[in-house]
Coordinates of C-alpha atoms and ligand atoms in Angstrom, one line a residue:
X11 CA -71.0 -38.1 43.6
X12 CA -72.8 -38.7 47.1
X13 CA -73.9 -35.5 49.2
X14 CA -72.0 -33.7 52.0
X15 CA -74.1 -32.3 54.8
X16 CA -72.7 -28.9 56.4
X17 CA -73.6 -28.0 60.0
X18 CA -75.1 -24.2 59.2
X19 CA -77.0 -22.5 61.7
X20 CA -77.9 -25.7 63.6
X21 CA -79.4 -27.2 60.4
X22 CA -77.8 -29.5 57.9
X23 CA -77.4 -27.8 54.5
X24 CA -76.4 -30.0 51.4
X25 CA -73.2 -29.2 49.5
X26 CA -72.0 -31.6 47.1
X27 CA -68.3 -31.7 46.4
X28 CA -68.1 -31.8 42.6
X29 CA -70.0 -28.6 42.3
X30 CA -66.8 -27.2 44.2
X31 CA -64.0 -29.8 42.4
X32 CA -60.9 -28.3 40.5
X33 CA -61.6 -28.4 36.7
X34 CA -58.7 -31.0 36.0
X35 CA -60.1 -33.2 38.4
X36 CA -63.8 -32.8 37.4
X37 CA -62.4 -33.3 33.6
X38 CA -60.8 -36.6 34.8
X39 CA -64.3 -37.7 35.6
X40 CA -65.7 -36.6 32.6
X41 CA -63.3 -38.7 30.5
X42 CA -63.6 -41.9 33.0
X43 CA -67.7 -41.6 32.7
X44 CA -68.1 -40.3 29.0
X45 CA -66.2 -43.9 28.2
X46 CA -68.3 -45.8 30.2
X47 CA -71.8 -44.5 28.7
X48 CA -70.3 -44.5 25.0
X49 CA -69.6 -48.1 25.5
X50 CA -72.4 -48.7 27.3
X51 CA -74.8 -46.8 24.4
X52 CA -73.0 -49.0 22.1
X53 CA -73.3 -52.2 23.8
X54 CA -77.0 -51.9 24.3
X55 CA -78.7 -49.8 22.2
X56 CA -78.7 -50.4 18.3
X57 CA -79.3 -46.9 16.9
X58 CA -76.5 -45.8 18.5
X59 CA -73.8 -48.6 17.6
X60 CA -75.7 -48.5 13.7
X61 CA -74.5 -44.3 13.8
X62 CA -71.2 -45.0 15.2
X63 CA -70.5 -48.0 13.3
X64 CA -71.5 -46.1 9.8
X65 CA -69.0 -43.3 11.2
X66 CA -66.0 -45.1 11.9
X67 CA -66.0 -44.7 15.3
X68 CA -66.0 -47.3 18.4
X69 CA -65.9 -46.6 22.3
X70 CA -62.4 -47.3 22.7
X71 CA -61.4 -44.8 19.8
X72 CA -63.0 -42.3 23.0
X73 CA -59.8 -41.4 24.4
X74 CA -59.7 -37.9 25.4
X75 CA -62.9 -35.3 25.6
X76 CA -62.0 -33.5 22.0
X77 CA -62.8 -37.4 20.7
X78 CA -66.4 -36.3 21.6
X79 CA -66.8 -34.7 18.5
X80 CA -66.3 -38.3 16.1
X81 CA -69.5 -39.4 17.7
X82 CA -72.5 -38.8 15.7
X83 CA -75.3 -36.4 16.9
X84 CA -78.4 -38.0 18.3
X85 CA -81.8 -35.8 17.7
X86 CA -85.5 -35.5 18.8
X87 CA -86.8 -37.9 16.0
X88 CA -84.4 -40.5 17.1
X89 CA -86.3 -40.3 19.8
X90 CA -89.6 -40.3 18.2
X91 CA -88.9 -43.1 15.1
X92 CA -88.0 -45.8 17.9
X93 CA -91.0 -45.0 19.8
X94 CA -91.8 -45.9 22.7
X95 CA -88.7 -48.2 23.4
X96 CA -85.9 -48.0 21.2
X97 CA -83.6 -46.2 22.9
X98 CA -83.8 -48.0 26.5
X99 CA -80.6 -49.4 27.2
X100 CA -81.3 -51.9 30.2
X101 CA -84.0 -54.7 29.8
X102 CA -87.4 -53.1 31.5
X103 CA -87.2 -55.3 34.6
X104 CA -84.4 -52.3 35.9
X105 CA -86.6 -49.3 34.4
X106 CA -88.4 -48.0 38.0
X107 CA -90.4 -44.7 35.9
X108 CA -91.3 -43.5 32.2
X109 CA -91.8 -39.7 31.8
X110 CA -93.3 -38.5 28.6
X111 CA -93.0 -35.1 26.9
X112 CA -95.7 -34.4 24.0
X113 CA -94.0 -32.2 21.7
X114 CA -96.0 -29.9 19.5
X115 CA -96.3 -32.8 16.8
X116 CA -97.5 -36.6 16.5
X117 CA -96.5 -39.0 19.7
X118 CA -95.1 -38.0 22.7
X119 CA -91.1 -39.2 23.3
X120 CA -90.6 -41.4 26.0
X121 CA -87.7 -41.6 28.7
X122 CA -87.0 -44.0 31.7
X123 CA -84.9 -44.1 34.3
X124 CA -83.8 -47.0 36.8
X125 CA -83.4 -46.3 40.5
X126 CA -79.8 -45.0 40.2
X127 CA -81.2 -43.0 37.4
X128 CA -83.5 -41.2 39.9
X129 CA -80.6 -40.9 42.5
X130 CA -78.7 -38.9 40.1
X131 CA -81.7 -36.8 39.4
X132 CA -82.5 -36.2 43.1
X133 CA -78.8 -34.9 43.6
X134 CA -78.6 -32.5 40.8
X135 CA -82.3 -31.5 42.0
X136 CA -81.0 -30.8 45.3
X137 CA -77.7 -29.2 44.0
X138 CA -80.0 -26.8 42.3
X139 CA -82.0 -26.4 45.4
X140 CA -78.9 -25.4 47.7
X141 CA -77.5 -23.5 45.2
X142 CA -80.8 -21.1 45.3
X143 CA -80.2 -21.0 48.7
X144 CA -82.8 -23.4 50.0
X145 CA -82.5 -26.0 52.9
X146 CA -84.1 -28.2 55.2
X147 CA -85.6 -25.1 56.9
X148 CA -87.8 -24.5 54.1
X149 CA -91.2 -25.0 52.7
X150 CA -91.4 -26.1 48.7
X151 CA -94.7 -25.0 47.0
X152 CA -93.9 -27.5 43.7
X153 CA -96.5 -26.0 41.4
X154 CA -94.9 -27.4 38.5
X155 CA -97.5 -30.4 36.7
X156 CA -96.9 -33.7 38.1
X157 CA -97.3 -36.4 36.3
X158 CA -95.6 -37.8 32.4
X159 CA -94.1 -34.1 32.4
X160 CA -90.9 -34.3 34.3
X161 CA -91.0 -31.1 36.2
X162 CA -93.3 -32.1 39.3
X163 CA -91.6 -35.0 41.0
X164 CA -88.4 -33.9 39.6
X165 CA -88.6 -31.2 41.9
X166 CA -90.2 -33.2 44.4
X167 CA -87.3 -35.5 45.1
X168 CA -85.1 -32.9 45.1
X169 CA -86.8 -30.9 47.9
X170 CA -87.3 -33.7 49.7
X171 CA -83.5 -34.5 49.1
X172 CA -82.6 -31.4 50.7
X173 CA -85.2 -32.1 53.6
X174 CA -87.0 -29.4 52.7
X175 CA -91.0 -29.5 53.5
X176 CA -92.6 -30.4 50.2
X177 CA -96.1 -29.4 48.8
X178 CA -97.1 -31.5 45.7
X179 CA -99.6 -29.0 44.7
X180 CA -99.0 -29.8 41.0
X181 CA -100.2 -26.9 38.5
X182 CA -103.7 -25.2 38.2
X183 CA -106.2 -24.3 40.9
X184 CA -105.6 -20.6 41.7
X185 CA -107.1 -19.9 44.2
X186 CA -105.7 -23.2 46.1
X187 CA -102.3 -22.2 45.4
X188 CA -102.8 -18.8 47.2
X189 CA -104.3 -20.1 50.2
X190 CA -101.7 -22.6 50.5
X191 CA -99.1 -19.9 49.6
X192 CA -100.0 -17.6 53.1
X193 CA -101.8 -20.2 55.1
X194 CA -98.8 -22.9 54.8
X195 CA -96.1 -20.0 55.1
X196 CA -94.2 -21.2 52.3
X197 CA -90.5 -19.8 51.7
X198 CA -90.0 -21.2 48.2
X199 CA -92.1 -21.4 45.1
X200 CA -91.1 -24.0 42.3
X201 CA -92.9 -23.1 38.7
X202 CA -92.8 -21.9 34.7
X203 CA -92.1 -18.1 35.3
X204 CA -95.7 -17.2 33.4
X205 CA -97.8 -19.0 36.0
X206 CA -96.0 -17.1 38.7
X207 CA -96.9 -14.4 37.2
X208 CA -100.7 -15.2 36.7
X209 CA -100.2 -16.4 40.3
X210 CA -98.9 -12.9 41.8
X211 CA -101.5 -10.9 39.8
X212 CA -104.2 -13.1 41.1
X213 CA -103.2 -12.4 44.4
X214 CA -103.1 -8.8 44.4
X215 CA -106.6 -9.1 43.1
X216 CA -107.6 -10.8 46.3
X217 CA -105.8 -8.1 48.3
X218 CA -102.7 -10.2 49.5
X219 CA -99.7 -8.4 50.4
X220 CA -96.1 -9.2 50.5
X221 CA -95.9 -9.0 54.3
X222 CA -98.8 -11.7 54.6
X223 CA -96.8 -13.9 53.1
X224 CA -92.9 -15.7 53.8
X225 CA -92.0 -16.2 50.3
X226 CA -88.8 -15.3 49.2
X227 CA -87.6 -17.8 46.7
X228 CA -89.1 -18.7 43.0
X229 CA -87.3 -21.8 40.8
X230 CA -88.8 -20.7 37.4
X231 CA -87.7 -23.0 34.0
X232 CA -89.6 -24.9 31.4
X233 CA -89.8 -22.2 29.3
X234 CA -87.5 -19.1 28.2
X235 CA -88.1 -15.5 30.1
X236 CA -86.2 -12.8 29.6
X237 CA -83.9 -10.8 32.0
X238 CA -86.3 -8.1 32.1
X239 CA -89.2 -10.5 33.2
X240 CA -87.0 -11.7 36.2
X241 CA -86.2 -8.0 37.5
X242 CA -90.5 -7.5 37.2
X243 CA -91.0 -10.2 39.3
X244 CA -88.4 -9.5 42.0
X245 CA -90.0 -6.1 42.1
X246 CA -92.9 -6.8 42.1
X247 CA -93.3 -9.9 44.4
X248 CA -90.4 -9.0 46.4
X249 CA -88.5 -12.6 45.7
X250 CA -85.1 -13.8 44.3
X251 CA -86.3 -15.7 41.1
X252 CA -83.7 -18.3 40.2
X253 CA -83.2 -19.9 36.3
X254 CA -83.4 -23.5 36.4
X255 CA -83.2 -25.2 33.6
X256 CA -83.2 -29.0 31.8
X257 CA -85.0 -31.1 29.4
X258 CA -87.5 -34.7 29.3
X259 CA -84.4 -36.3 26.7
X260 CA -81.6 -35.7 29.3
X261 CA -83.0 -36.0 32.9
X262 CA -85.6 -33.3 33.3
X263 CA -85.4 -30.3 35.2
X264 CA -82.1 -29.9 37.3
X265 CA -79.6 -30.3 34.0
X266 CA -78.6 -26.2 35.4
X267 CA -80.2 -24.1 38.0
X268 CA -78.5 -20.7 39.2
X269 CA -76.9 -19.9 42.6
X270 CA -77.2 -17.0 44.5
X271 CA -75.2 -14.4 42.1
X272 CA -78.0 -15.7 39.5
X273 CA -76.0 -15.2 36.7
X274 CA -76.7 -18.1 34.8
X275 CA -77.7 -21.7 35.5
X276 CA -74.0 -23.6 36.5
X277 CA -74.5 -27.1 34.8
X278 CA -74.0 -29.8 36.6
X279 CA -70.9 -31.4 34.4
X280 CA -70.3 -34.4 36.4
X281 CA -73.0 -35.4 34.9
X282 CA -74.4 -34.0 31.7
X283 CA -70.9 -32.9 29.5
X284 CA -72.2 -29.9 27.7
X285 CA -70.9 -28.6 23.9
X286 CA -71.9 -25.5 22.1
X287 CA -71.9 -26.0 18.2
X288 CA -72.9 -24.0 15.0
X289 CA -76.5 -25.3 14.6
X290 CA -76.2 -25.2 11.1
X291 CA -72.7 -26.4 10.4
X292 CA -72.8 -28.8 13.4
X293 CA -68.9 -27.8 14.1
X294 CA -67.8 -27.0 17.8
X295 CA -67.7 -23.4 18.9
X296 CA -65.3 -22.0 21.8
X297 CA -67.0 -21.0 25.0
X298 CA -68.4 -17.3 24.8
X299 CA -69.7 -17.9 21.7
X300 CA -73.5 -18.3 20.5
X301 CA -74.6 -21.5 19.5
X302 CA -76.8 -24.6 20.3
X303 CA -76.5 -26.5 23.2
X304 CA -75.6 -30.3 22.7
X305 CA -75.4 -32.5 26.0
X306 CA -74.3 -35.9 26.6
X307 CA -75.4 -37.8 30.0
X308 CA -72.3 -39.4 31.6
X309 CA -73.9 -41.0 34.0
X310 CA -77.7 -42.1 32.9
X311 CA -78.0 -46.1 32.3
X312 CA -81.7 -46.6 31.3
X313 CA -81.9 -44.0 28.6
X314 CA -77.9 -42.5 27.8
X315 CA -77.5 -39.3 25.5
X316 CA -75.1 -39.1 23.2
X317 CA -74.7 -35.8 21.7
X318 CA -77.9 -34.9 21.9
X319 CA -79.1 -31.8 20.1
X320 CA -81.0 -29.6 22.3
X321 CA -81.8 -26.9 20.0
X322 CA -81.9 -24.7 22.6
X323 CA -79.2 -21.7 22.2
X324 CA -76.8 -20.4 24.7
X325 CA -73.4 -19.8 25.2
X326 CA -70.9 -21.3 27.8
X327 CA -68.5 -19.5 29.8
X328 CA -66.1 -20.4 32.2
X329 CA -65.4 -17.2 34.2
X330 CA -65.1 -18.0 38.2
X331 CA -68.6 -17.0 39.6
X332 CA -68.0 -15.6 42.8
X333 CA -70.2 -18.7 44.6
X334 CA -67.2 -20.5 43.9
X335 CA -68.4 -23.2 41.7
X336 CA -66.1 -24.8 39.3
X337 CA -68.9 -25.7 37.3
X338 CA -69.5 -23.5 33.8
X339 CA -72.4 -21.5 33.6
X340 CA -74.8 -21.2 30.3
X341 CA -76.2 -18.1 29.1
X342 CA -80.1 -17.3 30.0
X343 CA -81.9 -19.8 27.0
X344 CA -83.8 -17.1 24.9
X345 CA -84.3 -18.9 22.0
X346 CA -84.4 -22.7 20.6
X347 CA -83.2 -22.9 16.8
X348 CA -86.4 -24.2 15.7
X349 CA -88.7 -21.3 17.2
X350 CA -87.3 -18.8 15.7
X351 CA -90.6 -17.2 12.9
X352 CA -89.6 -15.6 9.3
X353 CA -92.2 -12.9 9.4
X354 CA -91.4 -11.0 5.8
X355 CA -88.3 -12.4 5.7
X356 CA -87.6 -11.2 9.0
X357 CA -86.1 -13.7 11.7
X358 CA -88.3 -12.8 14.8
X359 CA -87.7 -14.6 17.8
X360 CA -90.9 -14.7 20.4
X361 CA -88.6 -13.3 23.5
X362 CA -87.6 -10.2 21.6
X363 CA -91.5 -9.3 21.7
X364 CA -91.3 -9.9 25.2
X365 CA -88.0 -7.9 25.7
X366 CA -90.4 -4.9 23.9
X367 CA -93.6 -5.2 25.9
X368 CA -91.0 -5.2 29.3
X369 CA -90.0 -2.0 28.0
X370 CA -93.4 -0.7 28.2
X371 CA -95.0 1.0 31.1
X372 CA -99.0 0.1 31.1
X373 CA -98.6 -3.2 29.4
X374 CA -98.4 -6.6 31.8
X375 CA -96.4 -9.3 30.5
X376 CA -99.0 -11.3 29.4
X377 CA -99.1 -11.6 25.0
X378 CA -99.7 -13.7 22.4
X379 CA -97.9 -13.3 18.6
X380 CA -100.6 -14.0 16.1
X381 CA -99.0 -15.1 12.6
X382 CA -101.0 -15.2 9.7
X383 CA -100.9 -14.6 5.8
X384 CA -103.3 -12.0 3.8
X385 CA -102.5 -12.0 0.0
X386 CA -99.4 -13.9 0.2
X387 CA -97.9 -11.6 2.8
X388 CA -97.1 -12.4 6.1
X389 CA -98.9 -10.7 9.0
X390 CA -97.7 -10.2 12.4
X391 CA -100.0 -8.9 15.5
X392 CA -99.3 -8.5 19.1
X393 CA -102.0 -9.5 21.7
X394 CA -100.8 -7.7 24.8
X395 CA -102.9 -6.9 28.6
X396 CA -103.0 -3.5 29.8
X397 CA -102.1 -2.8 33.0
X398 CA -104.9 -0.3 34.6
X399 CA -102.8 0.4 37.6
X400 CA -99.7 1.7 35.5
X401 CA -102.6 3.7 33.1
X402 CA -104.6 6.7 33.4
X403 CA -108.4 6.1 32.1
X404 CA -107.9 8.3 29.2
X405 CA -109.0 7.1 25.6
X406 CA -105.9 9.1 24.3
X407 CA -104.1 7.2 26.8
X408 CA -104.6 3.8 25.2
X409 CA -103.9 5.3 21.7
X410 CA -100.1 6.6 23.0
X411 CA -100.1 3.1 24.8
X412 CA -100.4 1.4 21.5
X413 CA -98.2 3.8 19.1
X414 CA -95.7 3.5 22.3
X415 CA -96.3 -0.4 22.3
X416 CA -95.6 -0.9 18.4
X417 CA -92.3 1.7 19.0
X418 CA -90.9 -0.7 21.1
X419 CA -91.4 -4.1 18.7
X420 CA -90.4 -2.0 15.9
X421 CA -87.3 -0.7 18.2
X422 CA -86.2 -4.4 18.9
X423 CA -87.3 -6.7 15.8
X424 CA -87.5 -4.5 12.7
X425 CA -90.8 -5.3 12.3
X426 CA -94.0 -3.3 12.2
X427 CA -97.1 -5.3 14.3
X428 CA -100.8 -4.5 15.0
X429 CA -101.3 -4.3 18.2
X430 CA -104.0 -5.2 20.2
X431 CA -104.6 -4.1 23.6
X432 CA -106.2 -6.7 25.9
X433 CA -108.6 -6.3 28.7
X434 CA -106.2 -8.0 32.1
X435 CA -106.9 -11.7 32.4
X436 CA -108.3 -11.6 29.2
X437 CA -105.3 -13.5 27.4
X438 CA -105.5 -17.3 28.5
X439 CA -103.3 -18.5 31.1
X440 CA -101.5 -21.8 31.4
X441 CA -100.5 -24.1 34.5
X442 CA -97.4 -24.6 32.9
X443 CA -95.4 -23.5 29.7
X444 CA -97.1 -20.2 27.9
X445 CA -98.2 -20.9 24.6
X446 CA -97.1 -17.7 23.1
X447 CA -97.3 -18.0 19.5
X448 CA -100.5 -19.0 17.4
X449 CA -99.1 -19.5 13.8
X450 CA -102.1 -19.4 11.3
X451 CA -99.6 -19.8 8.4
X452 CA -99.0 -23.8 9.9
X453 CA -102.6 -24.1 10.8
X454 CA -104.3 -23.6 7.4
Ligands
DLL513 O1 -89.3 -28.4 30.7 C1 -88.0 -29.8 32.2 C2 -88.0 -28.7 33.3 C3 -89.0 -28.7 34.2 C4 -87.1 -27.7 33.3 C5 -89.1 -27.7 35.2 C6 -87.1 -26.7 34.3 C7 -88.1 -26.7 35.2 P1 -89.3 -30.5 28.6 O2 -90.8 -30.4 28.8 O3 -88.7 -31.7 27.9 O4 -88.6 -30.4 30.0 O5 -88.9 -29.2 27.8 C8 -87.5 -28.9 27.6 O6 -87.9 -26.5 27.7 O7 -85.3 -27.8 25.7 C9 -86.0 -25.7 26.6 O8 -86.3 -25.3 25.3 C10 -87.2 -25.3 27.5 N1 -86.6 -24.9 28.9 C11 -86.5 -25.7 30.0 N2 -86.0 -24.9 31.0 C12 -85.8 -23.7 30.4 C13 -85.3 -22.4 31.0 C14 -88.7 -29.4 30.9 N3 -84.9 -22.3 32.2 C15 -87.3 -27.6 26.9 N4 -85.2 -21.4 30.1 C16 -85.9 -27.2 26.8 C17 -85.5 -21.5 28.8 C18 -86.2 -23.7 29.1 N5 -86.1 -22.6 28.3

């Protein structure tokens, strides 16, 4: 689906069509691309036609989008037992980029893209771009890490796509970031949510203030926030902070990304066709209801997904946003399937601790969950900063801070944690996704 350019203002916004196109028509599409990939999948790539074969099931049997659900799922290991290769479906010669993500364990997975591979991505980048409101009349820090991990020159292309005025910053450097941030009078920030926030606090160290400064757009993904961290940044920094969202297997970022009502990222379904199943029972579920997100690309030719199990859990739903966009919306990702942590037979889930710090006045959202194990029981403590601007300097003061602090984990999880209170910066910051959880129970 090409680009429209409207006439706005005396500069040319980008719309694109199918984000507005009638849900029978954009489900036409669907079905003539999902046939298309599933043959091409099975044509070129043998894990795929080995799983479809074993099942029974071959791309003409793909007649209508309910046939979706005879093809088998494909998973992060597939990914990782045909390293580095395996799953390309065109012969290198077409392949114009690799991107690798690293994963927590072994080799990294690797994807590729040919040059219409990167068009595709460019639109949905720039779909996601428009639909936060950006255009041509703004200036792009892109502090996400450029490089293997897709998030930098994902963006990138996208901005540019939009003719925005790019800054490949990349992640890291501070105190660069900030001078670039006032001197360059840039209007939009593109990064994880967490380094924003290490971002915003450094800069009220240094004395910046909001009216120094033209920002008034963040893109935050690549790892889940809550609703409660959004409304603390818009507060705080005085920004709209949009939820953009996507993964290495499928594209990168620009798989969903918010509009202006920013309730949840609209996904782009011309070209990613989205499912919501029980995780455990791998059977469909209707939209509304909880379950993992499973995507297949319908338009991708190095690397095609089919069913691919993102782990990640949401829900769909297809009430009319008031934007206008046909397109469904998923729910804010909280959680993945796999990072949820049995803490005394508990299921704890690392956003609920940061739903209870958010609750907190005198703590900044800054943590770390420490797991470990003390005569075969589990032990669960909370690193968290203080905030000395929201705290008096009393001792007692810390002590309420701390009963207050354990309250509010106990409130939301059910679970009693030790708290520790941090001195500010004292908790190590990342350029990109937060590592919040240190699991000593894996480590020994
Ligand atoms: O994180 C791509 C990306 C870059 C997305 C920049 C958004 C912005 P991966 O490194 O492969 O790719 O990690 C993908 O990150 O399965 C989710 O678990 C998580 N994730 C990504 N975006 C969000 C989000 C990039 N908005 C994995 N909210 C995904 C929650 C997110 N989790």
């Amino acid at each position: 689906m090409s680009m429209q350019w409207n006439d706005v203002d005396g500069g040319m916004d980008p719309v694109s069509s199918a984000d507005f196109m009638p849900r029978q028509q954009l489900k036409s599409l669907q079905m003539q691309r999902m046939r298309a990939v599933v043959r091409h999948a099975y044509e070129h790539v043998s894990v795929f036609r080995g799983r479809m074969d074993a099942a029974g099931v071959k791309p003409d049997d793909i007649r209508s989008l309910d046939d979706v659900r005879r093809l088998p799922f494909t998973h992060k290991t597939d990914l990782r037992d045909h390293y580095p290769f395996g799953l390309f479906a065109v012969p290198m010669p077409e392949i114009v980029r690799l991107h690798a993500s690293s994963g927590t364990t072994g080799k990294p997975i690797v994807v590729a893209y040919t040059a219409e591979d990167i068009r595709v991505w460019s639109e949905v980048m720039a779909r996601s771009f428009a639909a936060c409101g950006l255009s041509r009349r703004d200036v792009v820090q892109n502090a996400y890490g450029y490089g293997l991990f897709t998030g930098g020159l994902g963006a990138h292309y996208g901005a540019e796509a939009i003719g925005a005025t790019v800054i490949p910053i990349s992640g890291g450097n501070t105190e660069r970031q900030l001078t670039v941030l006032k001197d360059f009078g840039v209007t939009a920030i593109c990064c994880t949510p967490s380094y924003f926030l290490h971002l915003w606090e450094s800069a009220q160290a240094q004395g910046l203030k909001r009216g120094e400064l033209k920002l008034k757009v963040g893109v935050f993904g690549a790892e889940p926030w809550t609703e409660d961290m959004r409304a603390r940044i818009q507060r705080e920094a005085g920004i709209r902070a949009h939820d953009i969202y996507g993964l290495s297997e499928i594209i990168g970022p620009g798989v969903a990304c918010e509009c202006h009502c920013q309730c949840g990222p609209h996904i782009f379904e011309d070209h990613f066709y989205p499912e919501i199943i029980d995780p455990k029972s791998g059977e469909p579920l209707p939209d509304g209801a909880e379950g993992e997100l499973v995507l297949t690309t319908l338009s991708k030719r190095a690397m095609p997904m089919i069913r691919y199990r993102t782990h990640d859990i949401t829900s769909l739903s297809d009430d009319t946003c008031n934007c206008g966009r046909s397109l469904r919306r998923i729910r804010r990702i909280a959680r993945r399937s796999d990072d949820m942590l049995i803490i005394r037979g508990v299921n704890l889930y690392p956003s609920q601790i940061e739903t209870a710090l958010l609750r907190v006045r005198g703590t900044a959202p800054h943590y770390q969950i420490e797991i470990g194990r003390e005569n075969d029981l589990d032990t669960l403590a909370v690193r968290v900063e203080i905030d000395p601007a929201a705290l008096g300097d009393q001792l007692a003061d810390l002590e309420d801070l701390r009963d207050e602090v354990s309250r509010s984990i106990e409130g939301v999880t059910g679970l009693r944690a030790q708290i520790h209170l941090a001195e500010p910066n004292s908790i190590e910051r990342s350029q990109g996704k937060a590592k919040r959880v240190i699991d000593r129970r894996r480590l020994s």
